[in-house]
CSV table of C-alpha atoms in Angstrom, one decimal:
chain,number,residue,atom,x,y,z
A,1,ASP,CA,-129.0,-17.3,-66.0
A,2,VAL,CA,-129.1,-21.1,-66.2
A,3,LYS,CA,-131.8,-22.2,-68.6
A,4,VAL,CA,-133.2,-25.7,-68.6
A,5,THR,CA,-135.9,-26.3,-71.3
A,6,GLN,CA,-138.2,-29.3,-71.8
A,7,SER,CA,-139.6,-30.1,-75.2
A,8,SER,CA,-143.2,-30.1,-74.2
A,9,ARG,CA,-145.3,-28.6,-71.4
A,10,TYR,CA,-148.2,-31.0,-72.0
A,11,LEU,CA,-148.3,-34.3,-73.7
A,12,VAL,CA,-151.1,-36.9,-74.3
A,13,LYS,CA,-150.2,-40.4,-75.4
A,14,ARG,CA,-151.9,-43.7,-75.7
A,15,THR,CA,-151.1,-46.9,-73.8
A,16,GLY,CA,-148.3,-48.8,-75.5
A,17,GLU,CA,-146.9,-45.8,-77.4
A,18,LYS,CA,-143.2,-45.0,-77.2
A,19,VAL,CA,-142.7,-41.6,-75.7
A,20,PHE,CA,-139.7,-39.3,-75.8
A,21,LEU,CA,-139.2,-36.4,-73.3
A,22,GLU,CA,-136.3,-34.1,-74.2
A,23,CYS,CA,-134.4,-31.8,-71.9
A,24,VAL,CA,-131.8,-29.3,-72.9
A,25,GLN,CA,-129.6,-27.1,-70.7
A,26,ASP,CA,-127.4,-24.2,-71.8
A,27,MET,CA,-124.9,-24.0,-69.0
A,28,ASP,CA,-122.5,-26.8,-69.8
A,29,HIS,CA,-123.5,-28.7,-66.7
A,30,GLU,CA,-122.1,-32.2,-66.3
A,31,ASN,CA,-125.0,-33.6,-64.3
A,32,MET,CA,-128.5,-34.1,-65.5
A,33,PHE,CA,-131.6,-35.7,-63.9
A,34,TRP,CA,-135.1,-36.9,-64.6
A,35,TYR,CA,-137.7,-36.9,-61.8
A,36,ARG,CA,-141.3,-37.6,-61.7
A,37,GLN,CA,-143.6,-35.7,-59.4
A,38,ASP,CA,-146.9,-37.1,-58.1
A,39,PRO,CA,-149.3,-35.7,-55.5
A,40,GLY,CA,-148.4,-36.9,-52.0
A,41,LEU,CA,-145.2,-38.5,-53.2
A,42,GLY,CA,-143.0,-35.5,-53.9
A,43,LEU,CA,-140.1,-35.9,-56.4
A,44,ARG,CA,-138.8,-39.3,-57.2
A,45,LEU,CA,-135.6,-39.7,-59.1
A,46,ILE,CA,-135.9,-41.9,-62.2
A,47,TYR,CA,-132.4,-41.7,-63.8
A,48,PHE,CA,-129.4,-39.4,-63.7
A,49,SER,CA,-126.3,-38.8,-65.7
A,50,TYR,CA,-122.9,-37.5,-64.7
A,51,ASP,CA,-121.4,-37.3,-68.2
A,52,VAL,CA,-122.1,-37.9,-71.8
A,53,LYS,CA,-123.1,-41.5,-72.5
A,54,MET,CA,-123.2,-42.2,-68.8
A,55,LYS,CA,-126.4,-43.1,-66.9
A,56,GLU,CA,-127.3,-44.2,-63.4
A,57,LYS,CA,-130.5,-45.6,-62.1
A,58,GLY,CA,-132.4,-43.6,-59.6
A,59,ASP,CA,-135.1,-44.8,-57.2
A,60,ILE,CA,-137.7,-45.7,-59.8
A,61,PRO,CA,-136.1,-46.6,-63.2
A,62,GLU,CA,-138.5,-49.4,-64.1
A,63,GLY,CA,-140.4,-48.7,-67.4
A,64,TYR,CA,-138.0,-45.9,-68.4
A,65,SER,CA,-134.7,-45.6,-70.2
A,66,VAL,CA,-132.5,-42.5,-70.9
A,67,SER,CA,-130.1,-41.3,-73.5
A,68,ARG,CA,-127.2,-38.8,-73.1
A,69,GLU,CA,-125.5,-38.5,-76.5
A,70,LYS,CA,-124.6,-34.8,-76.1
A,71,LYS,CA,-123.7,-32.9,-72.9
A,72,GLU,CA,-126.5,-30.5,-73.2
A,73,ARG,CA,-129.3,-33.0,-73.9
A,74,PHE,CA,-130.8,-35.7,-71.7
A,75,SER,CA,-133.7,-37.7,-73.0
A,76,LEU,CA,-136.2,-39.8,-71.1
A,77,ILE,CA,-137.8,-42.6,-73.0
A,78,LEU,CA,-140.9,-44.6,-72.1
A,79,GLU,CA,-140.6,-47.7,-74.2
A,80,SER,CA,-144.3,-48.6,-73.9
A,81,ALA,CA,-146.3,-46.0,-72.0
A,82,SER,CA,-148.7,-47.2,-69.4
A,83,THR,CA,-151.4,-45.3,-67.5
A,84,ASN,CA,-149.4,-45.4,-64.2
A,85,GLN,CA,-146.8,-43.3,-66.0
A,86,THR,CA,-149.2,-40.4,-66.1
A,87,SER,CA,-147.3,-37.8,-64.1
A,88,MET,CA,-145.4,-34.5,-64.1
A,89,TYR,CA,-141.8,-35.1,-65.4
A,90,LEU,CA,-139.1,-32.7,-64.3
A,91,CYS,CA,-135.7,-32.4,-65.7
A,92,ALA,CA,-132.8,-30.8,-63.8
A,93,SER,CA,-129.1,-30.1,-64.3
A,94,SER,CA,-126.2,-29.2,-62.1
A,95,LEU,CA,-122.4,-28.8,-61.9
A,96,PRO,CA,-120.4,-31.3,-59.9
A,97,VAL,CA,-120.1,-30.6,-56.2
A,98,THR,CA,-119.0,-27.1,-55.6
A,99,GLY,CA,-118.9,-24.8,-52.5
A,100,ALA,CA,-122.7,-24.8,-52.5
A,101,GLY,CA,-123.0,-28.6,-52.7
A,102,GLU,CA,-125.0,-29.5,-55.7
A,103,THR,CA,-127.5,-26.9,-56.7
A,104,GLN,CA,-129.9,-28.3,-59.2
A,105,TYR,CA,-131.7,-26.1,-61.8
A,106,PHE,CA,-135.0,-27.3,-63.0
A,107,GLY,CA,-136.9,-27.1,-66.2
A,108,PRO,CA,-140.6,-26.1,-66.3
A,109,GLY,CA,-141.9,-29.7,-66.3
A,110,THR,CA,-143.8,-31.9,-68.8
A,111,ARG,CA,-147.2,-33.0,-67.8
A,112,LEU,CA,-147.8,-36.4,-69.4
A,113,LEU,CA,-151.2,-38.0,-69.6
A,114,VAL,CA,-151.4,-41.6,-70.8
A,115,LEU,CA,-154.8,-42.8,-71.9
B,1,GLY,CA,-131.5,-44.1,-43.9
B,2,GLU,CA,-132.3,-41.3,-46.2
B,3,ASP,CA,-135.6,-39.6,-45.6
B,4,VAL,CA,-136.8,-36.0,-45.5
B,5,GLU,CA,-140.1,-35.2,-43.8
B,6,GLN,CA,-142.2,-32.1,-44.0
B,7,SER,CA,-145.8,-31.4,-43.4
B,8,LEU,CA,-148.0,-31.4,-46.5
B,9,PHE,CA,-150.0,-28.2,-46.0
B,10,LEU,CA,-149.8,-24.8,-44.3
B,11,SER,CA,-152.3,-22.0,-44.4
B,12,VAL,CA,-151.6,-18.4,-43.3
B,13,ARG,CA,-153.1,-15.0,-43.7
B,14,GLU,CA,-151.4,-12.3,-45.8
B,15,GLY,CA,-149.0,-10.3,-43.7
B,16,ASP,CA,-148.4,-13.0,-41.1
B,17,SER,CA,-145.1,-15.0,-40.9
B,18,SER,CA,-145.0,-18.5,-42.3
B,19,VAL,CA,-142.8,-21.2,-40.9
B,20,ILE,CA,-142.2,-24.4,-42.8
B,21,ASN,CA,-140.5,-27.2,-41.0
B,22,CYS,CA,-138.5,-30.1,-42.2
B,23,THR,CA,-136.6,-33.0,-40.6
B,24,TYR,CA,-133.9,-35.1,-42.1
B,25,THR,CA,-132.3,-38.2,-41.0
B,26,ASP,CA,-128.7,-38.3,-42.2
B,27,SER,CA,-126.3,-36.4,-40.0
B,28,SER,CA,-123.7,-36.5,-42.7
B,29,SER,CA,-125.7,-34.1,-44.9
B,30,THR,CA,-123.5,-31.2,-45.9
B,31,TYR,CA,-125.9,-28.9,-47.6
B,32,LEU,CA,-129.6,-28.3,-47.1
B,33,TYR,CA,-131.9,-26.5,-49.5
B,34,TRP,CA,-135.2,-24.9,-49.9
B,35,TYR,CA,-136.9,-25.0,-53.3
B,36,LYS,CA,-140.1,-23.2,-54.4
B,37,GLN,CA,-142.5,-24.5,-57.0
B,38,GLU,CA,-145.2,-22.2,-58.2
B,39,PRO,CA,-148.3,-23.7,-59.8
B,40,GLY,CA,-147.6,-25.3,-63.2
B,41,ALA,CA,-143.8,-24.6,-63.0
B,42,GLY,CA,-140.6,-26.3,-62.2
B,43,LEU,CA,-138.6,-26.0,-59.0
B,44,GLN,CA,-136.7,-22.8,-58.3
B,45,LEU,CA,-133.9,-22.7,-55.7
B,46,LEU,CA,-134.8,-20.3,-52.9
B,47,THR,CA,-131.9,-20.6,-50.6
B,48,TYR,CA,-129.4,-23.1,-49.1
B,49,ILE,CA,-127.5,-23.5,-45.9
B,50,PHE,CA,-124.2,-25.3,-45.1
B,51,SER,CA,-124.3,-27.7,-42.2
B,52,ASN,CA,-121.8,-25.7,-40.1
B,53,MET,CA,-124.2,-22.7,-40.0
B,54,ASP,CA,-127.2,-22.4,-37.8
B,55,MET,CA,-128.9,-19.5,-39.4
B,56,LYS,CA,-129.1,-17.7,-42.7
B,57,GLN,CA,-131.1,-14.6,-43.6
B,58,ASP,CA,-132.0,-13.4,-47.0
B,59,GLN,CA,-134.5,-10.5,-47.1
B,60,ARG,CA,-137.8,-11.9,-46.0
B,61,LEU,CA,-136.4,-15.5,-45.7
B,62,THR,CA,-134.8,-16.9,-42.6
B,63,VAL,CA,-133.4,-20.4,-42.5
B,64,LEU,CA,-132.7,-22.1,-39.2
B,65,LEU,CA,-130.8,-25.3,-38.8
B,66,ASN,CA,-130.7,-27.4,-35.7
B,67,LYS,CA,-128.1,-30.0,-36.5
B,68,LYS,CA,-128.5,-31.8,-33.2
B,69,ASP,CA,-132.2,-32.4,-33.9
B,70,LYS,CA,-131.8,-32.6,-37.7
B,71,HIS,CA,-134.4,-29.9,-38.0
B,72,LEU,CA,-134.5,-27.3,-40.7
B,73,SER,CA,-137.0,-24.5,-41.0
B,74,LEU,CA,-137.9,-21.8,-43.5
B,75,ARG,CA,-139.5,-18.6,-42.1
B,76,ILE,CA,-141.1,-16.2,-44.6
B,77,ALA,CA,-141.8,-12.8,-43.0
B,78,ASP,CA,-144.8,-10.6,-44.2
B,79,THR,CA,-146.2,-13.5,-46.3
B,80,GLN,CA,-147.8,-12.3,-49.5
B,81,THR,CA,-150.3,-14.0,-51.9
B,82,GLY,CA,-147.4,-14.4,-54.3
B,83,ASP,CA,-145.7,-16.7,-51.8
B,84,SER,CA,-148.4,-19.3,-52.4
B,85,ALA,CA,-146.5,-22.3,-53.7
B,86,ILE,CA,-145.1,-25.7,-52.8
B,87,TYR,CA,-141.9,-25.6,-50.8
B,88,PHE,CA,-139.5,-28.5,-50.9
B,89,CYS,CA,-136.8,-29.2,-48.4
B,90,ALA,CA,-133.8,-31.1,-49.7
B,91,GLU,CA,-130.6,-32.5,-48.2
B,92,TYR,CA,-127.4,-33.2,-50.2
B,93,LEU,CA,-125.8,-36.5,-49.4
B,94,ASN,CA,-122.2,-36.8,-50.5
B,95,TYR,CA,-121.3,-40.4,-51.2
B,96,GLY,CA,-117.6,-39.6,-51.7
B,97,GLY,CA,-115.6,-37.7,-54.3
B,98,SER,CA,-118.0,-36.0,-56.7
B,99,GLN,CA,-120.8,-38.6,-56.2
B,100,GLY,CA,-123.8,-37.5,-54.3
B,101,ASN,CA,-127.5,-37.1,-54.4
B,102,LEU,CA,-130.2,-34.6,-53.5
B,103,ILE,CA,-133.0,-36.1,-51.4
B,104,PHE,CA,-136.2,-34.1,-51.5
B,105,GLY,CA,-139.1,-34.0,-49.0
B,106,LYS,CA,-142.6,-34.4,-50.3
B,107,GLY,CA,-143.2,-30.6,-50.3
B,108,THR,CA,-145.4,-28.3,-48.2
B,109,LYS,CA,-148.2,-26.5,-49.9
B,110,LEU,CA,-148.4,-23.0,-48.6
B,111,SER,CA,-151.7,-21.2,-49.1
B,112,VAL,CA,-151.9,-17.5,-48.3
B,113,LYS,CA,-155.3,-16.1,-47.6
B,114,PRO,CA,-155.9,-12.4,-48.4
């Protein structure tokens, strides 16, 4: 079974703090993704990566950065957390396009509260 | 444009069938997916359908695809309280080669009343 883990289920930070969200997958997937999920807005893609040291901006990259130093790990960084970044953050991984398109496997999510 | 639309809420009684509908706008979508998110958890792939199919059945789940109308539906037979969750429709857009993206709808929250 594919396993995608995220470092924290719940996180409380203060405005202006630097925040690291870690995601690890154990299936040697090339692709990794960070989404945020907000009520009424669904999932919005922040950043994704197709390979080590590669990153691509998603739909809402502002205020975030990412790091992919190893294939299995994809980190999301909030350089200076703000209250509007309070959200549920979901990490996902996938293989490149296969006979089933691109099935993404999700982690359990990190619920971040910025005070 | 890239947009996936689905209604936000659906309420059914236990034992009834649930039908969750989704429309998408890009006719070049090759794969369409249904994901389930239980409370406090991440998304879990339920099923997917390739664009050259019009129906796929997997136990209590039936997916119907009307490519002409760009309409996808998920039918859950004999709905149980454990089916209460948010269901996301998603389309895969291939931009060429191995580049592509999954576009998600906003999710339909299914509530099952005992």
